[in-house]
PDB file of C-alpha atoms in Angstrom:
ATOM      1  CA  MET Y1469     -17.902  10.074   8.627  1.00 89.00           C
ATOM      2  CA  LYS Y1470     -16.447   8.392   5.562  1.00 93.00           C
ATOM      3  CA  LYS Y1471     -16.295   4.622   5.265  1.00 94.00           C
ATOM      4  CA  TYR Y1472     -14.138   2.584   2.870  1.00 95.00           C
ATOM      5  CA  ASN Y1473     -13.495  -1.132   2.515  1.00 95.00           C
ATOM      6  CA  ILE Y1474      -9.825  -1.513   1.594  1.00 96.00           C
ATOM      7  CA  ALA Y1475      -7.979  -4.841   1.489  1.00 96.00           C
ATOM      8  CA  GLY Y1476     -10.619  -6.581   3.558  1.00 93.00           C
ATOM      9  CA  ILE Y1477     -10.581  -3.878   6.256  1.00 95.00           C
ATOM     10  CA  THR Y1478     -13.268  -1.265   6.905  1.00 94.00           C
ATOM     11  CA  PHE Y1479     -11.717   2.164   7.423  1.00 95.00           C
ATOM     12  CA  LYS Y1480     -14.067   4.506   9.288  1.00 95.00           C
ATOM     13  CA  ILE Y1481     -12.805   8.096   9.224  1.00 96.00           C
ATOM     14  CA  ASP Y1482     -14.591  10.577  11.480  1.00 96.00           C
ATOM     15  CA  PHE Y1483     -14.060  14.302  10.830  1.00 95.00           C
ATOM     16  CA  ASN Y1484     -16.180  17.458  10.897  1.00 93.00           C
ATOM     17  CA  PHE Y1485     -14.869  19.572   8.029  1.00 92.00           C
ATOM     18  CA  LYS Y1486     -15.832  19.573   4.380  1.00 90.00           C
ATOM     19  CA  LEU Y1487     -13.464  18.208   1.752  1.00 90.00           C
ATOM     20  CA  LYS Y1488     -12.939  20.074  -1.480  1.00 88.00           C
ATOM     21  CA  LYS Y1489     -12.821  16.741  -3.251  1.00 81.00           C
ATOM     22  CA  GLU Y1490     -13.291  13.034  -2.612  1.00 84.00           C
ATOM     23  CA  GLU Y1491     -11.143  11.540  -5.346  1.00 87.00           C
ATOM     24  CA  GLU Y1492     -12.656   9.101  -7.832  1.00 88.00           C
ATOM     25  CA  ALA Y1493     -10.276   6.418  -6.602  1.00 90.00           C
ATOM     26  CA  PHE Y1494     -11.907   6.414  -3.167  1.00 93.00           C
ATOM     27  CA  LEU Y1495     -15.439   6.331  -4.553  1.00 91.00           C
ATOM     28  CA  GLU Y1496     -14.613   2.851  -5.881  1.00 91.00           C
ATOM     29  CA  PHE Y1497     -13.971   1.711  -2.289  1.00 95.00           C
ATOM     30  CA  LYS Y1498     -16.856   3.422  -0.468  1.00 93.00           C
ATOM     31  CA  SER Y1499     -19.029   1.117   1.612  1.00 87.00           C
ATOM     32  CA  GLU Y1500     -22.206   1.126   3.653  1.00 80.00           C
ATOM     33  CA  GLY Y1501     -21.519  -2.156   5.443  1.00 77.00           C
ATOM     34  CA  ASP Y1502     -18.576  -3.305   7.575  1.00 78.00           C
ATOM     35  CA  MET Y1503     -16.001  -6.023   6.992  1.00 74.00           C
ATOM     36  CA  ASN Y1504     -15.019  -8.321   9.873  1.00 77.00           C
ATOM     37  CA  GLU Y1505     -11.826  -6.281  10.329  1.00 84.00           C
ATOM     38  CA  LYS Y1506     -12.359  -2.614  11.255  1.00 91.00           C
ATOM     39  CA  GLU Y1507     -10.253   0.458  12.014  1.00 95.00           C
ATOM     40  CA  VAL Y1508     -11.788   3.730  13.237  1.00 95.00           C
ATOM     41  CA  PHE Y1509      -9.842   6.987  12.902  1.00 97.00           C
ATOM     42  CA  LYS Y1510     -10.941  10.239  14.518  1.00 97.00           C
ATOM     43  CA  LEU Y1511      -9.697  13.686  13.471  1.00 97.00           C
ATOM     44  CA  ILE Y1512      -9.673  16.282  16.260  1.00 96.00           C
ATOM     45  CA  PRO Y1513      -9.118  20.042  15.707  1.00 95.00           C
ATOM     46  CA  GLN Y1514      -6.492  20.487  18.360  1.00 92.00           C
ATOM     47  CA  LYS Y1515      -2.758  21.138  18.295  1.00 88.00           C
ATOM     48  CA  TRP Y1516      -0.673  18.372  19.844  1.00 86.00           C
ATOM     49  CA  GLU Y1517       1.722  19.255  22.635  1.00 83.00           C
ATOM     50  CA  LYS Y1518       4.953  17.296  22.850  1.00 80.00           C
ATOM     51  CA  THR Y1519       5.651  15.717  26.256  1.00 78.00           C
ATOM     52  CA  LYS Y1520       8.999  15.042  27.937  1.00 80.00           C
ATOM     53  CA  ASP Y1521       8.706  11.250  27.685  1.00 82.00           C
ATOM     54  CA  LEU Y1522       8.940  11.354  23.886  1.00 90.00           C
ATOM     55  CA  SER Y1523      12.118  10.757  21.918  1.00 93.00           C
ATOM     56  CA  LYS Y1524      12.523  11.582  18.219  1.00 94.00           C
ATOM     57  CA  ILE Y1525      13.516   8.480  16.233  1.00 95.00           C
ATOM     58  CA  HIS Y1526      13.000   9.569  12.623  1.00 95.00           C
ATOM     59  CA  GLU Y1527      13.004  12.854  10.763  1.00 95.00           C
ATOM     60  CA  THR Y1528      12.557  14.134   7.213  1.00 95.00           C
ATOM     61  CA  PRO Y1529      11.598  17.639   6.021  1.00 95.00           C
ATOM     62  CA  ILE Y1530       7.893  16.685   6.142  1.00 95.00           C
ATOM     63  CA  LEU Y1531       7.714  13.996   8.855  1.00 96.00           C
ATOM     64  CA  SER Y1532       9.023  13.566  12.388  1.00 96.00           C
ATOM     65  CA  VAL Y1533       8.370  10.384  14.355  1.00 96.00           C
ATOM     66  CA  TYR Y1534       8.415  10.265  18.157  1.00 96.00           C
ATOM     67  CA  LYS Y1535       8.273   7.242  20.450  1.00 94.00           C
ATOM     68  CA  ASN Y1536       7.226   6.675  24.031  1.00 88.00           C
ATOM     69  CA  ASN Y1537       6.146   3.628  26.057  1.00 86.00           C
ATOM     70  CA  GLU Y1538       2.684   3.674  24.465  1.00 84.00           C
ATOM     71  CA  GLY Y1539       3.729   3.789  20.813  1.00 90.00           C
ATOM     72  CA  TYR Y1540       4.474   6.271  18.059  1.00 94.00           C
ATOM     73  CA  ILE Y1541       3.457   9.847  17.274  1.00 95.00           C
ATOM     74  CA  LYS Y1542       3.896  11.111  13.715  1.00 96.00           C
ATOM     75  CA  GLU Y1543       4.204  14.867  13.213  1.00 96.00           C
ATOM     76  CA  PHE Y1544       3.547  16.258   9.729  1.00 96.00           C
ATOM     77  CA  THR Y1545       4.916  19.448   8.166  1.00 95.00           C
ATOM     78  CA  SER Y1546       3.288  20.885   5.052  1.00 93.00           C
ATOM     79  CA  ILE Y1547       5.435  21.208   1.935  1.00 90.00           C
ATOM     80  CA  TYR Y1548       3.222  24.156   0.941  1.00 86.00           C
ATOM     81  CA  THR Y1549       3.289  26.257   4.121  1.00 88.00           C
ATOM     82  CA  ASN Y1550       6.353  24.751   5.858  1.00 91.00           C
ATOM     83  CA  LYS Y1551       4.271  24.613   9.038  1.00 92.00           C
ATOM     84  CA  LYS Y1552       3.358  21.683  11.271  1.00 93.00           C
ATOM     85  CA  TYR Y1553      -0.285  20.858  10.670  1.00 95.00           C
ATOM     86  CA  ALA Y1554      -1.155  17.357  11.921  1.00 96.00           C
ATOM     87  CA  TRP Y1555      -0.165  14.695  14.446  1.00 96.00           C
ATOM     88  CA  LEU Y1556      -1.105  11.000  14.362  1.00 96.00           C
ATOM     89  CA  ASP Y1557      -1.251   8.955  17.556  1.00 95.00           C
ATOM     90  CA  GLU Y1558      -0.846   5.485  16.044  1.00 92.00           C
ATOM     91  CA  ASP Y1559      -1.794   3.670  19.242  1.00 90.00           C
ATOM     92  CA  LYS Y1560      -5.154   5.443  19.514  1.00 94.00           C
ATOM     93  CA  ASN Y1561      -5.924   6.061  15.805  1.00 96.00           C
ATOM     94  CA  ILE Y1562      -6.379   9.758  16.580  1.00 96.00           C
ATOM     95  CA  ILE Y1563      -5.254  12.544  14.266  1.00 97.00           C
ATOM     96  CA  TYR Y1564      -4.894  15.987  15.813  1.00 96.00           C
ATOM     97  CA  TYR Y1565      -4.775  18.871  13.363  1.00 95.00           C
ATOM     98  CA  ASP Y1566      -4.307  22.620  13.232  1.00 94.00           C
ATOM     99  CA  ASP Y1567      -7.690  24.043  12.279  1.00 91.00           C
ATOM    100  CA  VAL Y1568      -6.139  26.961  10.398  1.00 90.00           C
ATOM    101  CA  GLN Y1569      -3.730  24.767   8.421  1.00 89.00           C
ATOM    102  CA  GLN Y1570      -6.492  22.271   7.642  1.00 91.00           C
ATOM    103  CA  LYS Y1571      -8.153  24.699   5.264  1.00 87.00           C
ATOM    104  CA  LYS Y1572      -4.923  24.857   3.269  1.00 88.00           C
ATOM    105  CA  VAL Y1573      -3.618  21.279   3.287  1.00 89.00           C
ATOM    106  CA  LEU Y1574      -6.314  18.812   4.452  1.00 91.00           C
ATOM    107  CA  THR Y1575      -8.589  19.373   1.490  1.00 90.00           C
ATOM    108  CA  HIS Y1576      -8.787  15.933  -0.166  1.00 91.00           C
ATOM    109  CA  MET Y1577      -9.338  12.383   1.086  1.00 93.00           C
ATOM    110  CA  PHE Y1578      -5.911  11.414  -0.209  1.00 92.00           C
ATOM    111  CA  CYS Y1579      -4.391  13.975   2.201  1.00 92.00           C
ATOM    112  CA  ILE Y1580      -6.156  12.308   5.134  1.00 95.00           C
ATOM    113  CA  MET Y1581      -5.068   8.833   4.017  1.00 94.00           C
ATOM    114  CA  GLU Y1582      -1.475  10.039   3.922  1.00 93.00           C
ATOM    115  CA  LEU Y1583      -1.794  10.953   7.602  1.00 95.00           C
ATOM    116  CA  ILE Y1584      -3.335   7.605   8.511  1.00 95.00           C
ATOM    117  CA  GLY Y1585      -0.388   5.730   7.012  1.00 91.00           C
ATOM    118  CA  ILE Y1586      -2.224   2.804   5.489  1.00 94.00           C
ATOM    119  CA  GLU Y1587       0.913   0.635   5.393  1.00 96.00           C
ATOM    120  CA  HIS Y1588       0.960   0.456   9.203  1.00 96.00           C
ATOM    121  CA  THR Y1589      -2.763  -0.273   9.436  1.00 95.00           C
ATOM    122  CA  LEU Y1590      -2.481  -3.052   6.861  1.00 97.00           C
ATOM    123  CA  CYS Y1591       0.481  -4.500   8.733  1.00 96.00           C
ATOM    124  CA  LYS Y1592      -1.613  -4.694  11.928  1.00 95.00           C
ATOM    125  CA  HIS Y1593      -3.923  -6.992   9.967  1.00 96.00           C
ATOM    126  CA  LYS Y1594      -1.104  -9.189   8.553  1.00 97.00           C
ATOM    127  CA  THR Y1595      -1.263  -7.504   5.154  1.00 98.00           C
ATOM    128  CA  PHE Y1596       1.528  -5.852   3.172  1.00 98.00           C
ATOM    129  CA  MET Y1597       1.584  -3.408   0.277  1.00 98.00           C
ATOM    130  CA  LEU Y1598       3.747  -4.286  -2.720  1.00 98.00           C
ATOM    131  CA  HIS Y1599       4.922  -1.873  -5.411  1.00 97.00           C
ATOM    132  CA  SER Y1600       3.516  -3.767  -8.387  1.00 97.00           C
ATOM    133  CA  SER Y1601       1.152  -3.794 -11.344  1.00 97.00           C
ATOM    134  CA  TYR Y1602      -1.740  -6.156 -10.653  1.00 98.00           C
ATOM    135  CA  ILE Y1603      -3.614  -7.901 -13.461  1.00 98.00           C
ATOM    136  CA  ASN Y1604      -6.530 -10.307 -13.577  1.00 98.00           C
ATOM    137  CA  TYR Y1605      -5.941 -13.198 -15.941  1.00 98.00           C
ATOM    138  CA  ASN Y1606      -8.661 -15.841 -16.027  1.00 96.00           C
ATOM    139  CA  GLY Y1607      -9.740 -15.040 -12.463  1.00 97.00           C
ATOM    140  CA  ASP Y1608      -6.252 -15.129 -10.936  1.00 98.00           C
ATOM    141  CA  ALA Y1609      -3.886 -12.324  -9.988  1.00 98.00           C
ATOM    142  CA  ILE Y1610      -0.487 -11.938 -11.623  1.00 98.00           C
ATOM    143  CA  LEU Y1611       1.714  -9.235 -10.080  1.00 98.00           C
ATOM    144  CA  PHE Y1612       4.593  -7.511 -11.874  1.00 98.00           C
ATOM    145  CA  SER Y1613       7.035  -6.049  -9.360  1.00 98.00           C
ATOM    146  CA  GLY Y1614      10.258  -4.086  -9.538  1.00 95.00           C
ATOM    147  CA  PRO Y1615      11.652  -0.572  -9.123  1.00 93.00           C
ATOM    148  CA  SER Y1616      10.102   2.437 -10.828  1.00 92.00           C
ATOM    149  CA  GLY Y1617      10.801   2.533 -14.536  1.00 91.00           C
ATOM    150  CA  ILE Y1618      11.505  -1.192 -14.909  1.00 92.00           C
ATOM    151  CA  GLY Y1619       8.412  -1.796 -17.059  1.00 92.00           C
ATOM    152  CA  LYS Y1620       5.642  -3.000 -14.717  1.00 95.00           C
ATOM    153  CA  SER Y1621       2.931  -0.998 -16.463  1.00 94.00           C
ATOM    154  CA  THR Y1622       4.333  -1.949 -19.860  1.00 95.00           C
ATOM    155  CA  GLN Y1623       4.052  -5.664 -19.145  1.00 96.00           C
ATOM    156  CA  ALA Y1624       0.558  -5.218 -17.702  1.00 97.00           C
ATOM    157  CA  ASP Y1625      -0.474  -3.363 -20.862  1.00 97.00           C
ATOM    158  CA  LEU Y1626       1.010  -6.114 -23.045  1.00 97.00           C
ATOM    159  CA  TRP Y1627      -1.025  -8.753 -21.198  1.00 98.00           C
ATOM    160  CA  LYS Y1628      -4.123  -6.615 -21.666  1.00 97.00           C
ATOM    161  CA  ASP Y1629      -3.480  -6.155 -25.385  1.00 97.00           C
ATOM    162  CA  PHE Y1630      -2.428  -9.694 -26.316  1.00 97.00           C
ATOM    163  CA  VAL Y1631      -4.335 -12.026 -23.967  1.00 97.00           C
ATOM    164  CA  GLY Y1632      -7.197  -9.861 -22.716  1.00 97.00           C
ATOM    165  CA  ALA Y1633      -6.052  -9.486 -19.102  1.00 98.00           C
ATOM    166  CA  GLU Y1634      -7.720  -6.858 -16.927  1.00 98.00           C
ATOM    167  CA  ILE Y1635      -5.511  -4.320 -15.157  1.00 98.00           C
ATOM    168  CA  ILE Y1636      -6.675  -3.916 -11.540  1.00 98.00           C
ATOM    169  CA  ASN Y1637      -3.999  -1.507 -10.299  1.00 97.00           C
ATOM    170  CA  GLY Y1638      -1.008  -0.070 -12.103  1.00 94.00           C
ATOM    171  CA  ASP Y1639       1.232   0.626  -9.116  1.00 95.00           C
ATOM    172  CA  ARG Y1640       0.236  -0.888  -5.745  1.00 96.00           C
ATOM    173  CA  THR Y1641      -1.198  -4.174  -4.483  1.00 98.00           C
ATOM    174  CA  ALA Y1642      -2.229  -5.216  -0.980  1.00 98.00           C
ATOM    175  CA  ILE Y1643      -1.431  -8.847  -0.195  1.00 98.00           C
ATOM    176  CA  SER Y1644      -2.670 -11.092   2.613  1.00 98.00           C
ATOM    177  CA  LYS Y1645      -3.466 -14.706   3.330  1.00 97.00           C
ATOM    178  CA  ASN Y1646      -7.024 -15.725   4.109  1.00 91.00           C
ATOM    179  CA  LEU Y1647      -8.756 -19.096   4.123  1.00 89.00           C
ATOM    180  CA  GLY Y1648      -5.399 -20.712   3.422  1.00 93.00           C
ATOM    181  CA  ASN Y1649      -4.659 -18.821   0.202  1.00 96.00           C
ATOM    182  CA  TRP Y1650      -2.778 -15.635  -0.662  1.00 98.00           C
ATOM    183  CA  HIS Y1651      -4.908 -12.913  -2.217  1.00 98.00           C
ATOM    184  CA  ALA Y1652      -4.246  -9.651  -4.033  1.00 98.00           C
ATOM    185  CA  TYR Y1653      -6.405  -6.617  -3.236  1.00 98.00           C
ATOM    186  CA  GLY Y1654      -6.946  -3.543  -5.335  1.00 97.00           C
ATOM    187  CA  LEU Y1655      -6.107  -0.217  -3.678  1.00 97.00           C
ATOM    188  CA  PRO Y1656      -7.172   3.410  -4.174  1.00 95.00           C
ATOM    189  CA  PHE Y1657      -3.507   4.334  -4.662  1.00 92.00           C
ATOM    190  CA  ALA Y1658      -2.162   3.781  -8.150  1.00 89.00           C
ATOM    191  CA  GLY Y1659       0.592   6.307  -8.852  1.00 84.00           C
ATOM    192  CA  SER Y1660       0.537   7.800 -12.335  1.00 84.00           C
ATOM    193  CA  SER Y1661      -1.339   4.808 -13.791  1.00 84.00           C
ATOM    194  CA  LYS Y1662      -4.693   6.034 -12.394  1.00 87.00           C
ATOM    195  CA  ILE Y1663      -6.013   2.447 -12.523  1.00 93.00           C
ATOM    196  CA  TYR Y1664      -7.562   1.503  -9.173  1.00 92.00           C
ATOM    197  CA  LYS Y1665     -10.227  -1.187  -9.168  1.00 95.00           C
ATOM    198  CA  ASN Y1666     -11.650  -2.721  -6.007  1.00 96.00           C
ATOM    199  CA  LYS Y1667     -11.162  -6.368  -6.821  1.00 97.00           C
ATOM    200  CA  THR Y1668      -9.744  -9.293  -4.811  1.00 97.00           C
ATOM    201  CA  LEU Y1669      -8.256 -12.367  -6.489  1.00 98.00           C
ATOM    202  CA  PRO Y1670      -6.116 -15.377  -5.545  1.00 98.00           C
ATOM    203  CA  ILE Y1671      -2.472 -14.860  -6.520  1.00 98.00           C
ATOM    204  CA  LYS Y1672      -1.185 -17.088  -9.307  1.00 98.00           C
ATOM    205  CA  ALA Y1673       2.350 -15.706  -9.485  1.00 98.00           C
ATOM    206  CA  VAL Y1674       4.598 -12.744  -8.784  1.00 98.00           C
ATOM    207  CA  VAL Y1675       6.948 -11.687 -11.550  1.00 98.00           C
ATOM    208  CA  ILE Y1676      10.081  -9.729 -10.668  1.00 98.00           C
ATOM    209  CA  LEU Y1677      11.058  -7.763 -13.736  1.00 97.00           C
ATOM    210  CA  LYS Y1678      14.558  -7.178 -15.066  1.00 92.00           C
ATOM    211  CA  GLN Y1679      15.444  -5.335 -18.251  1.00 85.00           C
ATOM    212  CA  GLY Y1680      17.344  -7.447 -20.723  1.00 87.00           C
ATOM    213  CA  LYS Y1681      18.382  -7.779 -24.347  1.00 90.00           C
ATOM    214  CA  GLU Y1682      16.262 -10.899 -24.768  1.00 94.00           C
ATOM    215  CA  ASN Y1683      13.325 -12.608 -23.095  1.00 96.00           C
ATOM    216  CA  CYS Y1684      14.230 -15.224 -20.497  1.00 96.00           C
ATOM    217  CA  ILE Y1685      12.564 -16.522 -17.351  1.00 97.00           C
ATOM    218  CA  ARG Y1686      13.443 -18.619 -14.320  1.00 96.00           C
ATOM    219  CA  LYS Y1687      12.172 -19.349 -10.831  1.00 96.00           C
ATOM    220  CA  ALA Y1688      13.611 -16.991  -8.220  1.00 97.00           C
ATOM    221  CA  LYS Y1689      15.840 -18.415  -5.516  1.00 97.00           C
ATOM    222  CA  PRO Y1690      14.399 -17.899  -1.993  1.00 97.00           C
ATOM    223  CA  MET Y1691      16.857 -15.216  -0.839  1.00 97.00           C
ATOM    224  CA  GLU Y1692      16.699 -13.530  -4.239  1.00 97.00           C
ATOM    225  CA  ALA Y1693      12.910 -13.435  -4.067  1.00 98.00           C
ATOM    226  CA  PHE Y1694      12.929 -12.126  -0.499  1.00 98.00           C
ATOM    227  CA  LYS Y1695      15.327  -9.263  -1.261  1.00 98.00           C
ATOM    228  CA  ALA Y1696      13.491  -8.267  -4.425  1.00 97.00           C
ATOM    229  CA  LEU Y1697      10.059  -8.237  -2.800  1.00 98.00           C
ATOM    230  CA  TYR Y1698      11.056  -6.673   0.523  1.00 98.00           C
ATOM    231  CA  SER Y1699      12.730  -3.768  -1.288  1.00 97.00           C
ATOM    232  CA  GLU Y1700       9.388  -2.985  -3.004  1.00 98.00           C
ATOM    233  CA  ILE Y1701       7.204  -3.179   0.126  1.00 98.00           C
ATOM    234  CA  THR Y1702       6.106  -0.038   1.944  1.00 95.00           C
ATOM    235  CA  VAL Y1703       7.097  -0.439   5.589  1.00 95.00           C
ATOM    236  CA  ASN Y1704       7.840   1.989   8.423  1.00 94.00           C
ATOM    237  CA  SER Y1705      11.480   1.128   9.056  1.00 93.00           C
ATOM    238  CA  TRP Y1706      11.447   2.793  12.501  1.00 93.00           C
ATOM    239  CA  ASN Y1707       8.693   0.463  13.732  1.00 94.00           C
ATOM    240  CA  LYS Y1708      10.364  -2.761  14.891  1.00 94.00           C
ATOM    241  CA  ASN Y1709       7.073  -4.672  15.161  1.00 95.00           C
ATOM    242  CA  ASP Y1710       6.045  -3.702  11.623  1.00 96.00           C
ATOM    243  CA  VAL Y1711       9.429  -4.732  10.202  1.00 97.00           C
ATOM    244  CA  GLU Y1712       9.321  -8.100  11.995  1.00 98.00           C
ATOM    245  CA  THR Y1713       5.743  -8.719  10.831  1.00 98.00           C
ATOM    246  CA  ILE Y1714       6.588  -7.938   7.202  1.00 98.00           C
ATOM    247  CA  ILE Y1715       9.680 -10.156   7.269  1.00 98.00           C
ATOM    248  CA  LYS Y1716       7.643 -13.116   8.558  1.00 98.00           C
ATOM    249  CA  LEU Y1717       4.869 -12.522   6.007  1.00 98.00           C
ATOM    250  CA  VAL Y1718       7.297 -12.328   3.084  1.00 98.00           C
ATOM    251  CA  GLU Y1719       9.207 -15.412   4.236  1.00 98.00           C
ATOM    252  CA  THR Y1720       5.966 -17.401   4.235  1.00 98.00           C
ATOM    253  CA  PHE Y1721       4.734 -15.821   1.006  1.00 98.00           C
ATOM    254  CA  ILE Y1722       7.776 -16.799  -1.079  1.00 98.00           C
ATOM    255  CA  LYS Y1723       7.462 -20.403   0.123  1.00 97.00           C
ATOM    256  CA  GLU Y1724       3.838 -20.672  -0.990  1.00 98.00           C
ATOM    257  CA  VAL Y1725       3.543 -18.518  -4.117  1.00 98.00           C
ATOM    258  CA  PRO Y1726       5.546 -18.962  -7.357  1.00 97.00           C
ATOM    259  CA  ILE Y1727       8.047 -16.127  -7.795  1.00 98.00           C
ATOM    260  CA  TYR Y1728       9.650 -15.673 -11.214  1.00 98.00           C
ATOM    261  CA  ILE Y1729      12.511 -13.543 -12.521  1.00 98.00           C
ATOM    262  CA  LEU Y1730      11.641 -12.248 -15.989  1.00 97.00           C
ATOM    263  CA  SER Y1731      14.244 -10.439 -18.069  1.00 96.00           C
ATOM    264  CA  CYS Y1732      12.255  -9.121 -20.954  1.00 93.00           C
ATOM    265  CA  LEU Y1733      11.618  -6.873 -23.880  1.00 92.00           C
ATOM    266  CA  PRO Y1734       8.349  -4.964 -24.367  1.00 93.00           C
ATOM    267  CA  ASN Y1735       6.882  -7.427 -26.879  1.00 95.00           C
ATOM    268  CA  LYS Y1736       4.402 -10.275 -27.308  1.00 96.00           C
ATOM    269  CA  GLU Y1737       7.135 -12.882 -26.915  1.00 96.00           C
ATOM    270  CA  ALA Y1738       7.603 -11.803 -23.288  1.00 96.00           C
ATOM    271  CA  VAL Y1739       3.880 -12.418 -22.666  1.00 97.00           C
ATOM    272  CA  ASP Y1740       3.985 -15.824 -24.364  1.00 97.00           C
ATOM    273  CA  LEU Y1741       7.089 -16.880 -22.432  1.00 97.00           C
ATOM    274  CA  LEU Y1742       5.646 -15.986 -19.032  1.00 97.00           C
ATOM    275  CA  LYS Y1743       2.231 -17.425 -19.840  1.00 96.00           C
ATOM    276  CA  LYS Y1744       3.778 -20.742 -20.857  1.00 96.00           C
ATOM    277  CA  GLU Y1745       5.939 -20.895 -17.715  1.00 96.00           C
ATOM    278  CA  ILE Y1746       2.987 -20.159 -15.404  1.00 95.00           C
ATOM    279  CA  GLU Y1747       0.807 -22.771 -17.121  1.00 92.00           C
ATOM    280  CA  ARG Y1748       3.613 -25.332 -16.898  1.00 87.00           C
ATOM    281  CA  GLY Y1749       3.820 -24.756 -13.140  1.00 75.00           C
ATOM    282  CA  GLU Y1750       0.126 -25.459 -12.555  1.00 65.00           C
TER     283      GLU Y1750
END
């Protein structure tokens, strides 16, 4: 069994085969003890048989989602073998897998986490995952969010270079409210940045990035902030409960955390402008 503490939740993953590799990112999150919130996943070497009460509600080349009265079943197809190799029963936290295919595709911890679908598990615990670069500045979290290529990592690097900020994650941040305050959590998923520290900090501000010909900043309007953030949150669109939970969380979040729109250039002036605006809002 492997055990990881991720975003305030202990993930216990029970399986009986040997991994080729446990990625460095997950070693940062390994744990001997348990958090108050726990999720136990069991992997069983058994092919899943589809029953008549299931209806298919979502399909891509690598994922089919079925629904019945009890919940959702996710069926995975390998991009390497083009064969179905695993099935997740979300209601029971059970993953069935083809023992032959496992030796070809379930070889790393990241592969298992992809089956678990961490976005759904986080959502069950009132937590959402935002596409963002997460930095630690003076003990507070500042999150840079926006679509791929907008400059999230660039701004994080500028804050590191010019004001000594620490980059916690270059691509993903888990966010939840506890003890009355919103917190950012490091994750073992960091895209190409390969920066994944296990650190939790109170959120000072979220910065929605826009590319511009000059540096300028303003507070985001509520609907503007909601649309920008929701579009960068990982959510299973077929799961009505997950969608409703995320909408409620984001609506509350944008009321309680400063959200800025920063049109910027990749220079020190952009850092100074944002820093001054955040300090003025304290």
